[in-house]
PDB file of C-alpha atoms in Angstrom:
ATOM      1  CA  MET A  27       0.000   0.000   0.000  1.00  0.00           C
ATOM      2  CA  ALA A  28       1.316   3.397  -0.914  1.00  0.00           C
ATOM      3  CA  ARG A  29       1.683   5.710   1.943  1.00  0.00           C
ATOM      4  CA  ARG A  30       0.008   9.132   1.651  1.00  0.00           C
ATOM      5  CA  ARG A  31       2.173  12.063   2.470  1.00  0.00           C
ATOM      6  CA  SER A  32       0.808  14.258   5.206  1.00  0.00           C
ATOM      7  CA  ARG A  33      -0.335  17.706   4.074  1.00  0.00           C
ATOM      8  CA  ALA A  34       0.166  19.202   7.533  1.00  0.00           C
ATOM      9  CA  ILE A  35       3.783  20.184   6.920  1.00  0.00           C
ATOM     10  CA  PRO A  36       3.269  21.891   3.543  1.00  0.00           C
ATOM     11  CA  LEU A  37       0.184  23.763   4.824  1.00  0.00           C
ATOM     12  CA  ALA A  38       2.081  24.858   7.907  1.00  0.00           C
ATOM     13  CA  ALA A  39       4.941  26.115   5.739  1.00  0.00           C
ATOM     14  CA  VAL A  40       2.498  28.063   3.538  1.00  0.00           C
ATOM     15  CA  ALA A  41       0.799  29.564   6.590  1.00  0.00           C
ATOM     16  CA  VAL A  42       4.131  30.662   8.090  1.00  0.00           C
ATOM     17  CA  GLY A  43       5.205  32.142   4.750  1.00  0.00           C
ATOM     18  CA  VAL A  44       1.945  34.046   4.223  1.00  0.00           C
ATOM     19  CA  PHE A  45       1.834  35.413   7.757  1.00  0.00           C
ATOM     20  CA  GLY A  46       5.515  36.272   7.548  1.00  0.00           C
ATOM     21  CA  ILE A  47       4.959  38.330   4.386  1.00  0.00           C
ATOM     22  CA  PHE A  48       1.951  40.148   5.836  1.00  0.00           C
ATOM     23  CA  GLY A  49       3.813  40.707   9.083  1.00  0.00           C
ATOM     24  CA  ILE A  50       6.705  42.312   7.211  1.00  0.00           C
ATOM     25  CA  ALA A  51       4.328  44.427   5.130  1.00  0.00           C
ATOM     26  CA  ALA A  52       2.503  45.567   8.260  1.00  0.00           C
ATOM     27  CA  CYS A  53       5.772  46.522   9.926  1.00  0.00           C
ATOM     28  CA  SER A  54       7.019  48.425   6.896  1.00  0.00           C
ATOM     29  CA  SER A  55       3.860  50.534   6.706  1.00  0.00           C
ATOM     30  CA  ALA A  56       4.244  51.771  10.275  1.00  0.00           C
ATOM     31  CA  LYS A  57       4.934  55.477  10.674  1.00  0.00           C
ATOM     32  CA  PRO A  58       8.554  56.340  11.395  1.00  0.00           C
ATOM     33  CA  ALA A  59       9.456  57.889  14.706  1.00  0.00           C
ATOM     34  CA  PRO A  60       9.371  61.690  14.529  1.00  0.00           C
ATOM     35  CA  THR A  61      12.679  63.467  14.089  1.00  0.00           C
ATOM     36  CA  ALA A  62      13.698  67.088  14.170  1.00  0.00           C
ATOM     37  CA  ALA A  63      13.799  67.154  10.356  1.00  0.00           C
ATOM     38  CA  ALA A  64      10.322  65.623  10.099  1.00  0.00           C
ATOM     39  CA  GLY A  65       8.956  68.423  12.277  1.00  0.00           C
ATOM     40  CA  GLY A  66      10.076  71.015   9.780  1.00  0.00           C
ATOM     41  CA  ALA A  67      12.620  72.704  12.019  1.00  0.00           C
ATOM     42  CA  GLY A  68      15.615  73.286   9.790  1.00  0.00           C
ATOM     43  CA  ALA A  69      13.720  72.939   6.508  1.00  0.00           C
ATOM     44  CA  GLY A  70      13.530  76.723   6.133  1.00  0.00           C
ATOM     45  CA  PRO A  71      10.926  79.076   7.526  1.00  0.00           C
ATOM     46  CA  VAL A  72       7.195  78.599   7.115  1.00  0.00           C
ATOM     47  CA  ARG A  73       5.943  81.621   5.183  1.00  0.00           C
ATOM     48  CA  ILE A  74       2.398  82.891   5.684  1.00  0.00           C
ATOM     49  CA  ALA A  75       1.042  85.895   3.771  1.00  0.00           C
ATOM     50  CA  VAL A  76      -2.243  87.708   4.249  1.00  0.00           C
ATOM     51  CA  GLN A  77      -3.734  90.777   2.561  1.00  0.00           C
ATOM     52  CA  ILE A  78      -6.359  93.228   3.783  1.00  0.00           C
ATOM     53  CA  ALA A  79      -8.343  95.300   1.279  1.00  0.00           C
ATOM     54  CA  HIS A  80     -11.559  97.217   1.990  1.00  0.00           C
ATOM     55  CA  HIS A  81     -11.806  95.492   5.417  1.00  0.00           C
ATOM     56  CA  LYS A  82     -11.710  92.025   3.802  1.00  0.00           C
ATOM     57  CA  VAL A  83      -9.026  89.476   4.605  1.00  0.00           C
ATOM     58  CA  THR A  84      -7.514  87.193   1.976  1.00  0.00           C
ATOM     59  CA  PRO A  85      -7.348  84.271   2.483  1.00  0.00           C
ATOM     60  CA  ALA A  86     -10.470  84.381   4.654  1.00  0.00           C
ATOM     61  CA  ASP A  87     -10.813  82.321   7.856  1.00  0.00           C
ATOM     62  CA  ALA A  88      -7.471  80.590   7.375  1.00  0.00           C
ATOM     63  CA  VAL A  89      -5.921  78.233   9.898  1.00  0.00           C
ATOM     64  CA  HIS A  90      -2.224  77.595   9.263  1.00  0.00           C
ATOM     65  CA  GLY A  91      -0.651  74.529  10.843  1.00  0.00           C
ATOM     66  CA  VAL A  92       3.018  74.630  11.809  1.00  0.00           C
ATOM     67  CA  HIS A  93       5.219  72.256  13.753  1.00  0.00           C
ATOM     68  CA  LEU A  94       6.635  72.969  17.171  1.00  0.00           C
ATOM     69  CA  GLY A  95      10.071  74.483  16.605  1.00  0.00           C
ATOM     70  CA  ASP A  96       9.338  75.873  13.123  1.00  0.00           C
ATOM     71  CA  GLN A  97      10.565  79.331  12.195  1.00  0.00           C
ATOM     72  CA  VAL A  98       7.546  81.310  10.966  1.00  0.00           C
ATOM     73  CA  VAL A  99       7.520  84.433   8.818  1.00  0.00           C
ATOM     74  CA  LEU A 100       4.106  86.133   8.793  1.00  0.00           C
ATOM     75  CA  THR A 101       3.685  88.939   6.267  1.00  0.00           C
ATOM     76  CA  VAL A 102       0.658  91.248   6.325  1.00  0.00           C
ATOM     77  CA  THR A 103      -0.174  93.839   3.674  1.00  0.00           C
ATOM     78  CA  SER A 104      -3.076  96.251   4.109  1.00  0.00           C
ATOM     79  CA  ASP A 105      -4.639  99.138   2.232  1.00  0.00           C
ATOM     80  CA  ALA A 106      -4.804 101.111   5.512  1.00  0.00           C
ATOM     81  CA  ASP A 107      -2.421 101.831   8.389  1.00  0.00           C
ATOM     82  CA  ASP A 108      -2.979  99.363  11.223  1.00  0.00           C
ATOM     83  CA  GLU A 109      -1.413  97.345  14.017  1.00  0.00           C
ATOM     84  CA  VAL A 110      -1.085  93.542  13.763  1.00  0.00           C
ATOM     85  CA  HIS A 111      -1.007  91.401  16.907  1.00  0.00           C
ATOM     86  CA  LEU A 112      -0.055  87.720  17.235  1.00  0.00           C
ATOM     87  CA  HIS A 113      -1.680  86.451  20.431  1.00  0.00           C
ATOM     88  CA  GLY A 114       0.163  84.065  22.739  1.00  0.00           C
ATOM     89  CA  TYR A 115       3.553  85.197  21.502  1.00  0.00           C
ATOM     90  CA  ASP A 116       2.681  88.862  22.183  1.00  0.00           C
ATOM     91  CA  LYS A 117       4.215  90.108  18.966  1.00  0.00           C
ATOM     92  CA  GLU A 118       2.905  93.370  17.509  1.00  0.00           C
ATOM     93  CA  ILE A 119       3.874  95.415  14.494  1.00  0.00           C
ATOM     94  CA  GLU A 120       2.671  98.653  12.964  1.00  0.00           C
ATOM     95  CA  ILE A 121       1.915  98.409   9.250  1.00  0.00           C
ATOM     96  CA  ALA A 122       1.630 101.285   6.782  1.00  0.00           C
ATOM     97  CA  ALA A 123      -0.875 101.219   3.936  1.00  0.00           C
ATOM     98  CA  GLY A 124       0.515  99.408   0.914  1.00  0.00           C
ATOM     99  CA  ARG A 125       3.723  98.318   2.690  1.00  0.00           C
ATOM    100  CA  PRO A 126       4.108  94.737   3.943  1.00  0.00           C
ATOM    101  CA  GLY A 127       4.853  94.217   7.618  1.00  0.00           C
ATOM    102  CA  THR A 128       6.506  91.063   8.913  1.00  0.00           C
ATOM    103  CA  ILE A 129       6.412  89.157  12.191  1.00  0.00           C
ATOM    104  CA  ASP A 130       9.175  86.558  12.583  1.00  0.00           C
ATOM    105  CA  PHE A 131       8.978  84.055  15.427  1.00  0.00           C
ATOM    106  CA  THR A 132       9.863  80.540  16.515  1.00  0.00           C
ATOM    107  CA  ALA A 133       6.764  78.383  17.084  1.00  0.00           C
ATOM    108  CA  ASN A 134       7.813  77.171  20.518  1.00  0.00           C
ATOM    109  CA  LEU A 135       4.398  77.251  22.230  1.00  0.00           C
ATOM    110  CA  PRO A 136       1.828  74.587  21.284  1.00  0.00           C
ATOM    111  CA  GLY A 137      -1.754  75.707  20.723  1.00  0.00           C
ATOM    112  CA  ILE A 138      -3.949  77.816  18.466  1.00  0.00           C
ATOM    113  CA  PHE A 139      -3.118  81.506  18.251  1.00  0.00           C
ATOM    114  CA  GLU A 140      -5.117  84.296  16.642  1.00  0.00           C
ATOM    115  CA  VAL A 141      -3.608  87.052  14.541  1.00  0.00           C
ATOM    116  CA  GLU A 142      -5.695  90.221  14.476  1.00  0.00           C
ATOM    117  CA  THR A 143      -5.570  93.902  13.698  1.00  0.00           C
ATOM    118  CA  HIS A 144      -6.198  96.428  16.461  1.00  0.00           C
ATOM    119  CA  LYS A 145      -7.418  99.470  14.568  1.00  0.00           C
ATOM    120  CA  SER A 146      -9.764  97.717  12.139  1.00  0.00           C
ATOM    121  CA  ASN A 147     -10.563  94.862  14.577  1.00  0.00           C
ATOM    122  CA  LEU A 148     -10.188  92.070  12.022  1.00  0.00           C
ATOM    123  CA  GLN A 149      -9.205  88.492  12.752  1.00  0.00           C
ATOM    124  CA  LEU A 150      -6.679  87.725  10.033  1.00  0.00           C
ATOM    125  CA  LEU A 151      -5.955  84.051  10.664  1.00  0.00           C
ATOM    126  CA  GLN A 152      -5.108  81.433  13.248  1.00  0.00           C
ATOM    127  CA  ILE A 153      -1.806  79.619  13.636  1.00  0.00           C
ATOM    128  CA  GLU A 154      -1.978  76.108  15.058  1.00  0.00           C
ATOM    129  CA  VAL A 155       1.292  74.883  16.546  1.00  0.00           C
ATOM    130  CA  LYS A 156       1.600  71.108  17.101  1.00  0.00           C
TER     131      LYS A 156
END
């Protein structure tokens, strides 16, 4: 009588191989650990520009996300003299009509911070630092 070969070993080998491949694929799709370069610090400043014309802000209702440690350059241009204030960082600048004003800062405080004008009482944007 011919002896039948057991299928248990080949099926076990296939199962190990399949799970091994999926295990490797699952591991390779994991997110890498964050690094200073991944956070954007050192990749150059984050530049944000906003314009005010006839009491309208462009872009309207913007929320700009930046990483903790990023250098940020915020430029505001208006058709009227005004004062721009970045809350939380307590940075203020005077801007003259038609001339851009710039606030430079390091995003070293996490949270959401409003940028507004004092004379025209406009909310220009929000900066979210994560």
